[in-house]
PDB file of C-alpha atoms in Angstrom:
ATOM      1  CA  UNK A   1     104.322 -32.660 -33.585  1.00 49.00           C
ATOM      2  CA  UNK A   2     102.518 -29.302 -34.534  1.00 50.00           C
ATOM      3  CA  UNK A   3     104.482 -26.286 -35.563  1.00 50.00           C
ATOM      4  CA  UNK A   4     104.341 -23.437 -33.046  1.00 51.00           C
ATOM      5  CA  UNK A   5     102.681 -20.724 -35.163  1.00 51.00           C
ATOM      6  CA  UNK A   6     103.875 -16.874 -33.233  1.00 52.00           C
ATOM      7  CA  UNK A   7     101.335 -14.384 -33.767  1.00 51.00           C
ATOM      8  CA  UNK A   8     102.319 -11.299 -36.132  1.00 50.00           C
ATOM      9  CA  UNK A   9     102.619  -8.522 -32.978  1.00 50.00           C
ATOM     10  CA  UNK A  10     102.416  -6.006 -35.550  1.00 50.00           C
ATOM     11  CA  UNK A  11      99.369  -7.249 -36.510  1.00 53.00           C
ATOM     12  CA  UNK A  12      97.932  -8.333 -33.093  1.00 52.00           C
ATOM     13  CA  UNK A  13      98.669  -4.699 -31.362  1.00 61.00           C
ATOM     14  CA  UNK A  14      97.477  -2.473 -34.320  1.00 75.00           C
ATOM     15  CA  UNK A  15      97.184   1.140 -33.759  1.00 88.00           C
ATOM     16  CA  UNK A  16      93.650   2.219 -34.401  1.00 89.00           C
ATOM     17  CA  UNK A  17      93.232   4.940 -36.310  1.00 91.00           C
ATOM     18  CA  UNK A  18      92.196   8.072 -33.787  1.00 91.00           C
ATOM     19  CA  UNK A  19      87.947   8.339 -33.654  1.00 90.00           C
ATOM     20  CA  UNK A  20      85.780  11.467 -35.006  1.00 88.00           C
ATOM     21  CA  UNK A  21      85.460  11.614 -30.821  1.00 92.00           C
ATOM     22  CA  UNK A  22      89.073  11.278 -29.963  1.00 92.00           C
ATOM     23  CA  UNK A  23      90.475  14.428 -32.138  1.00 91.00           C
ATOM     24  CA  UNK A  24      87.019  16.323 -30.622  1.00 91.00           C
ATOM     25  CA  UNK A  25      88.668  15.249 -27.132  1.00 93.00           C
ATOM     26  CA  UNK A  26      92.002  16.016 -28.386  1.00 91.00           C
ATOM     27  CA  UNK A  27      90.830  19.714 -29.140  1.00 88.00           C
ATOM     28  CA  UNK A  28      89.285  20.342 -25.756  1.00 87.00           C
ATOM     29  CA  UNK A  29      86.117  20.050 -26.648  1.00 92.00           C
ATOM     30  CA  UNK A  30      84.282  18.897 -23.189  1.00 93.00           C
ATOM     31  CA  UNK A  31      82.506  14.572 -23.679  1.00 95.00           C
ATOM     32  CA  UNK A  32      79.491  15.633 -22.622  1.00 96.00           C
ATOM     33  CA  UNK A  33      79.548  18.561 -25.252  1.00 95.00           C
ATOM     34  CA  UNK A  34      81.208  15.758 -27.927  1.00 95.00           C
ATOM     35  CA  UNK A  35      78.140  13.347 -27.074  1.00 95.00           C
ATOM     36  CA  UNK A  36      75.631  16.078 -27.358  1.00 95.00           C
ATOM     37  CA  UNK A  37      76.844  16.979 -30.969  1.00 95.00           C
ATOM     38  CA  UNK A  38      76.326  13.180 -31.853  1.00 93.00           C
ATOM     39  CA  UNK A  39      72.909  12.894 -30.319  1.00 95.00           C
ATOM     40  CA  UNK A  40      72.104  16.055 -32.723  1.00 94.00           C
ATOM     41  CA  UNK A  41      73.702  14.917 -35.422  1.00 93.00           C
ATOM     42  CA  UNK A  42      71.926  11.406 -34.646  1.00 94.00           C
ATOM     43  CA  UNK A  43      68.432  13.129 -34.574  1.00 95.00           C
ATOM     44  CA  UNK A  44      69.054  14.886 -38.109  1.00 95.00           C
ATOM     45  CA  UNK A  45      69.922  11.596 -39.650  1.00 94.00           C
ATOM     46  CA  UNK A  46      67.227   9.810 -37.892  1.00 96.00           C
ATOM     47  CA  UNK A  47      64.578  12.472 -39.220  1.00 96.00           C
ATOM     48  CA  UNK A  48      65.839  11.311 -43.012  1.00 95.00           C
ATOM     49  CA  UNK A  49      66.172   7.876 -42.681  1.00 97.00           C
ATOM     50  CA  UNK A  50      62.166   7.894 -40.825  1.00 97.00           C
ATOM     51  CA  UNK A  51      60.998   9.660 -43.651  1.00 97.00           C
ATOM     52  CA  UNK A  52      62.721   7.036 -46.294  1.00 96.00           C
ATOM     53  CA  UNK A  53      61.564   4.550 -44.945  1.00 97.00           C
ATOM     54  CA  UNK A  54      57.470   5.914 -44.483  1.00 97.00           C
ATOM     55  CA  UNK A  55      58.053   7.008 -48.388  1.00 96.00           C
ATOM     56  CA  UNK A  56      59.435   3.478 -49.369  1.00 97.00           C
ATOM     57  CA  UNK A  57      56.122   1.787 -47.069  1.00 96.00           C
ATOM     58  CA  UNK A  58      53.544   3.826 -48.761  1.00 97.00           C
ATOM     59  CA  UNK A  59      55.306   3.863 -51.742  1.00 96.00           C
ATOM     60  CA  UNK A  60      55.309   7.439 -52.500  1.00 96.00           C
ATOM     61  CA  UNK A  61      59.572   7.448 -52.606  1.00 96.00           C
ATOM     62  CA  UNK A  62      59.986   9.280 -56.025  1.00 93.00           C
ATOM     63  CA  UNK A  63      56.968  11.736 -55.817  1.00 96.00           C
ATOM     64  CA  UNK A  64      57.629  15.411 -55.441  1.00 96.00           C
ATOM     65  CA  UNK A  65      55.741  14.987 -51.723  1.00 96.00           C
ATOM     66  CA  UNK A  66      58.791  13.408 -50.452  1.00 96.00           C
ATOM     67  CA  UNK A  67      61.148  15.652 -52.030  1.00 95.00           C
ATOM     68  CA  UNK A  68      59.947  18.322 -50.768  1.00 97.00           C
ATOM     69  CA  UNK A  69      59.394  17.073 -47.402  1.00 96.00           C
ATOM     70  CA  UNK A  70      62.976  16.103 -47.560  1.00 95.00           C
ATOM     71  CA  UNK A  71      63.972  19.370 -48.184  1.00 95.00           C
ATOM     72  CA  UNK A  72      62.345  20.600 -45.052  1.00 96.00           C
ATOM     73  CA  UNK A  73      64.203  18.062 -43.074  1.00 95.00           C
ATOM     74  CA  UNK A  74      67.713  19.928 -41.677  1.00 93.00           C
ATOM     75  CA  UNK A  75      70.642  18.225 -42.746  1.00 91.00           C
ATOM     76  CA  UNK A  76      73.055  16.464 -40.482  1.00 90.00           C
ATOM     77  CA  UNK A  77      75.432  19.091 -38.831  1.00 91.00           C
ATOM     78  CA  UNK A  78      72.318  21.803 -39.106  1.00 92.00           C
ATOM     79  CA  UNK A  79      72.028  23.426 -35.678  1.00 93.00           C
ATOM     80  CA  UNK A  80      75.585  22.409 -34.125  1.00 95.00           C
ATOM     81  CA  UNK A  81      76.650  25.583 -35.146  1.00 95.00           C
ATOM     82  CA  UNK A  82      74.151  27.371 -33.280  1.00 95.00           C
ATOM     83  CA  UNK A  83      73.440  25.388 -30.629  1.00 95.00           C
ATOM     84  CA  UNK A  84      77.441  25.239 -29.284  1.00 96.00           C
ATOM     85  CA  UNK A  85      79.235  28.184 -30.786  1.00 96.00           C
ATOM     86  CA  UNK A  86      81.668  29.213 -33.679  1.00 97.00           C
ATOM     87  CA  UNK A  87      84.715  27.636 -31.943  1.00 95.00           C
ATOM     88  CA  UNK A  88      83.222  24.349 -31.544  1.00 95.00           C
ATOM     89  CA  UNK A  89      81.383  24.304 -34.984  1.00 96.00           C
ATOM     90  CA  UNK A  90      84.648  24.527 -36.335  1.00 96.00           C
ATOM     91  CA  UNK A  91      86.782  22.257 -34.347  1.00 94.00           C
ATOM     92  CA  UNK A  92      83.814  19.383 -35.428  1.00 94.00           C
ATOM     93  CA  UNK A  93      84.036  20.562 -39.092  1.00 95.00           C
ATOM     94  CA  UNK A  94      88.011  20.159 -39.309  1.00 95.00           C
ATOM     95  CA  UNK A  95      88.058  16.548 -36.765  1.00 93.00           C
ATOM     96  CA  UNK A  96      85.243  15.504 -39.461  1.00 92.00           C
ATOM     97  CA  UNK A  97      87.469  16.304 -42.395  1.00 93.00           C
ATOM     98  CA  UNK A  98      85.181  18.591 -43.725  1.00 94.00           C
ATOM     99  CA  UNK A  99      86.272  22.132 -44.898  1.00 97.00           C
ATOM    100  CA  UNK A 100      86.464  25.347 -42.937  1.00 97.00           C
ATOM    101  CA  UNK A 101      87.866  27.899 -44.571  1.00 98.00           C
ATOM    102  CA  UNK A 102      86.684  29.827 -48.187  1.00 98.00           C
ATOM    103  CA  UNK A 103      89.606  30.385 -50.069  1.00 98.00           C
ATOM    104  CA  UNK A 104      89.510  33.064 -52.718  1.00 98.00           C
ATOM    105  CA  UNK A 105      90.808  31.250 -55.875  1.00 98.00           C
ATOM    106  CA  UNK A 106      90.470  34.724 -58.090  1.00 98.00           C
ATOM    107  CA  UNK A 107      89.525  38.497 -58.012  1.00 98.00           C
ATOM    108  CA  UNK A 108      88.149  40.097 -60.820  1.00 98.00           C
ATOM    109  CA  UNK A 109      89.091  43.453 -61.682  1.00 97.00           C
ATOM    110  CA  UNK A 110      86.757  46.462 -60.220  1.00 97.00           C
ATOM    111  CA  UNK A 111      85.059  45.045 -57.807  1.00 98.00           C
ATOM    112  CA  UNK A 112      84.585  45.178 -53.940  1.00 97.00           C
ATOM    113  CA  UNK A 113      87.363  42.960 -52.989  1.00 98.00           C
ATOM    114  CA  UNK A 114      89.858  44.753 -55.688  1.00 98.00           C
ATOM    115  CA  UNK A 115      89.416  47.562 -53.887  1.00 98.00           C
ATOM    116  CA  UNK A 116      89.456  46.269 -50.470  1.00 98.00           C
ATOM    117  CA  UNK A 117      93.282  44.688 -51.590  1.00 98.00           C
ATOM    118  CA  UNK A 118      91.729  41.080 -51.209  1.00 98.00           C
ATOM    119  CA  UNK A 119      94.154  38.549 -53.164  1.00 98.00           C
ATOM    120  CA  UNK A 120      94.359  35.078 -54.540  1.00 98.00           C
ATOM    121  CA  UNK A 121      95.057  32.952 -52.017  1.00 98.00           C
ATOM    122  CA  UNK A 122      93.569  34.959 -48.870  1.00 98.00           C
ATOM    123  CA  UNK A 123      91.085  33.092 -46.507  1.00 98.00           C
ATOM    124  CA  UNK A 124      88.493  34.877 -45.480  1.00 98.00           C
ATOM    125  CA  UNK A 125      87.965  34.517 -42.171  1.00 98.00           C
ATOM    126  CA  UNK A 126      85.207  36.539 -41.009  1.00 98.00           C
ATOM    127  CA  UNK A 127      82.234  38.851 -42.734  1.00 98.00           C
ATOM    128  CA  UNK A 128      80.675  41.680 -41.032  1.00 97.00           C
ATOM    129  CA  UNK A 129      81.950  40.068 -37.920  1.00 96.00           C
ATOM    130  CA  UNK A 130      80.539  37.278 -38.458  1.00 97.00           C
ATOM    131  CA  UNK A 131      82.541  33.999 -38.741  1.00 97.00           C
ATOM    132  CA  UNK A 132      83.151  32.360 -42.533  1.00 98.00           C
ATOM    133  CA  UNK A 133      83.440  28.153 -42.564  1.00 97.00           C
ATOM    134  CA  UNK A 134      82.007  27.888 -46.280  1.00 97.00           C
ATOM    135  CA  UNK A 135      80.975  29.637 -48.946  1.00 97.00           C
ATOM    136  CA  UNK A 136      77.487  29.905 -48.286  1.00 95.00           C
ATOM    137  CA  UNK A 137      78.570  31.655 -45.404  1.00 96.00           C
ATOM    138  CA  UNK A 138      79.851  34.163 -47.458  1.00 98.00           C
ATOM    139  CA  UNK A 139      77.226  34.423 -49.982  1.00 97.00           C
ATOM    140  CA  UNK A 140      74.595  34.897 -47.122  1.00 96.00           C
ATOM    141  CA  UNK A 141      76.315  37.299 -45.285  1.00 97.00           C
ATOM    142  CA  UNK A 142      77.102  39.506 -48.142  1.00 97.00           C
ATOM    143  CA  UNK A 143      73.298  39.806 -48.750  1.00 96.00           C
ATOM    144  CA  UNK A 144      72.492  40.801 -45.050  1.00 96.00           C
ATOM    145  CA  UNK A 145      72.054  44.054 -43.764  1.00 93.00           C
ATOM    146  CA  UNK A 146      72.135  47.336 -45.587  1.00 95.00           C
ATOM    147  CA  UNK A 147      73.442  47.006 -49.275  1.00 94.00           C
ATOM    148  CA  UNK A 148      76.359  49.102 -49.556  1.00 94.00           C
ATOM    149  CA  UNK A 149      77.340  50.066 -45.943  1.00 96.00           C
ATOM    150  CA  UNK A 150      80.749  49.415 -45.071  1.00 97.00           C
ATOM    151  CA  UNK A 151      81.616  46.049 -43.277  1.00 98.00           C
ATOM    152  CA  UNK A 152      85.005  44.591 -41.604  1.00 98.00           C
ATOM    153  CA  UNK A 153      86.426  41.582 -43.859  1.00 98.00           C
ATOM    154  CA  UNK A 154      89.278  39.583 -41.826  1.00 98.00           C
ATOM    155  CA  UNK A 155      91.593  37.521 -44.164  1.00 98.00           C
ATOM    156  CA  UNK A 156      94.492  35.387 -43.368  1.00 97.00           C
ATOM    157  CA  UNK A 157      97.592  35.863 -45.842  1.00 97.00           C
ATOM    158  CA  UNK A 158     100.268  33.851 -46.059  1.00 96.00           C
ATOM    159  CA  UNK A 159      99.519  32.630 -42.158  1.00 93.00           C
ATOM    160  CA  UNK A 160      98.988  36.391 -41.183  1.00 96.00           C
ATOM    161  CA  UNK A 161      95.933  38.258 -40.566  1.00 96.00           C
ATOM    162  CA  UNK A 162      94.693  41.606 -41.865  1.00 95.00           C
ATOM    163  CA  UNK A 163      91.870  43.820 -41.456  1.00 98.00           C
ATOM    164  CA  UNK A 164      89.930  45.425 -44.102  1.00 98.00           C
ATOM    165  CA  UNK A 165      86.654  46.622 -45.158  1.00 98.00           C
ATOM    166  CA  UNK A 166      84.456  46.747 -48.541  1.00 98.00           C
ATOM    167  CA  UNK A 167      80.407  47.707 -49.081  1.00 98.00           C
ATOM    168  CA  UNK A 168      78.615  45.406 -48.244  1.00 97.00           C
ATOM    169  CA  UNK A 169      77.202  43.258 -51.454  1.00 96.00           C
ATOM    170  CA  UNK A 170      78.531  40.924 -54.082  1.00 96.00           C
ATOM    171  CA  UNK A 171      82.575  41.035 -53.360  1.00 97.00           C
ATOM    172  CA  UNK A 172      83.601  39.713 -57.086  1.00 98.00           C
ATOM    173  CA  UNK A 173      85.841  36.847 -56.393  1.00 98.00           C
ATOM    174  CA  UNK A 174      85.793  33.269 -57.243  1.00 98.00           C
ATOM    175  CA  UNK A 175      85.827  30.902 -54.688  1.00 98.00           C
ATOM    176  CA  UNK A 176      86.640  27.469 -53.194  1.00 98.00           C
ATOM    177  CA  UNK A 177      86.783  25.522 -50.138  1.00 97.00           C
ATOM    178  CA  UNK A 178      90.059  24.210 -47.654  1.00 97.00           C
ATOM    179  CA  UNK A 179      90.562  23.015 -44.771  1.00 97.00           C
ATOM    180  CA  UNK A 180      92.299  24.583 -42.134  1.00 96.00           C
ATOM    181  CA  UNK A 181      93.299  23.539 -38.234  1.00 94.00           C
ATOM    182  CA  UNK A 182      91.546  26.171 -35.964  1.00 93.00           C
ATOM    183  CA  UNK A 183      93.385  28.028 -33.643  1.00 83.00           C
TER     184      UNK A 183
END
């Protein structure tokens, strides 16, 4: 006689863990939107991985020609941004795991963001009216425009917003990255 053997359930009917597409669906981000991010996204890495491989075939992988032709390639998430809007840039960045938000981890005396009453702590939110997800966001924008004329800076504090303004150049804090549900 053989032993019945009952199947682990818990292990049979495993949850799976939610995909990069299910949390884009679950923030109302439309499929055919979802599946034309991944078909950009797709392309980028595609581009690379063509290269790689015509570098590795005519063995020219570790010459300068290929770095530099990989540094003309765009890199995986380039153009989502512009292509589908702040909103949806962010919602993929924060479903992907990837930070969103600048955090300002310091503020040195003197400077722009001293003035403007920027703390440790605050998230900068938006530049000049333009929207903030990293910190070369930040760094770019601050070099834009006129040196020196005043520009809107909104920063969440303590899960409250606030308005204020600075000249426009270097603001004189020191920076990381977080990640942050959108709104």
């Amino acid at each position: 006689m053989t032993p019945h053997l009952e199947q682990d359930e818990s292990f049979s009917n495993s949850i799976k863990p939610p995909t990069l597409q299910d949390k884009l669906l679950n923030s109302n981000i439309p499929l055919d939107t979802i599946q034309r991010i991944e078909q950009q996204i797709g392309q980028n890495r595609l581009a690379r991985l063509q290269l790689r491989d015509q570098a590795i075939r005519e063995d020219w992988i570790d010459s300068p020609e290929y770095f530099e032709k990989e540094q003309q390639l765009p890199g995986a998430t380039d153009g989502i941004r512009e292509q589908f809007g702040d909103r949806i840039f962010d919602q993929y960045l924060y479903a992907s795991g990837r930070p969103n938000r600048v955090l300002v981890r310091e503020v040195y005396s003197g400077t722009a963001a001293n003035d403007a009453g920027i703390e440790p702590g605050d998230i900068i939110l938006s530049y000049a009216s333009q929207s903030i997800f990293s910190m070369g966001d930040l760094q770019q924008a601050t070099t834009e425009g006129n040196s020196g004329e005043s520009v809107l800076i909104e920063v969440l504090r303590d899960d409250l917003p606030f308005s204020t303004s600075a000249p426009r150049g270097p603001l004189g804090i020191s920076m990381t990255i977080k990640r942050i549900e959108p709104e």
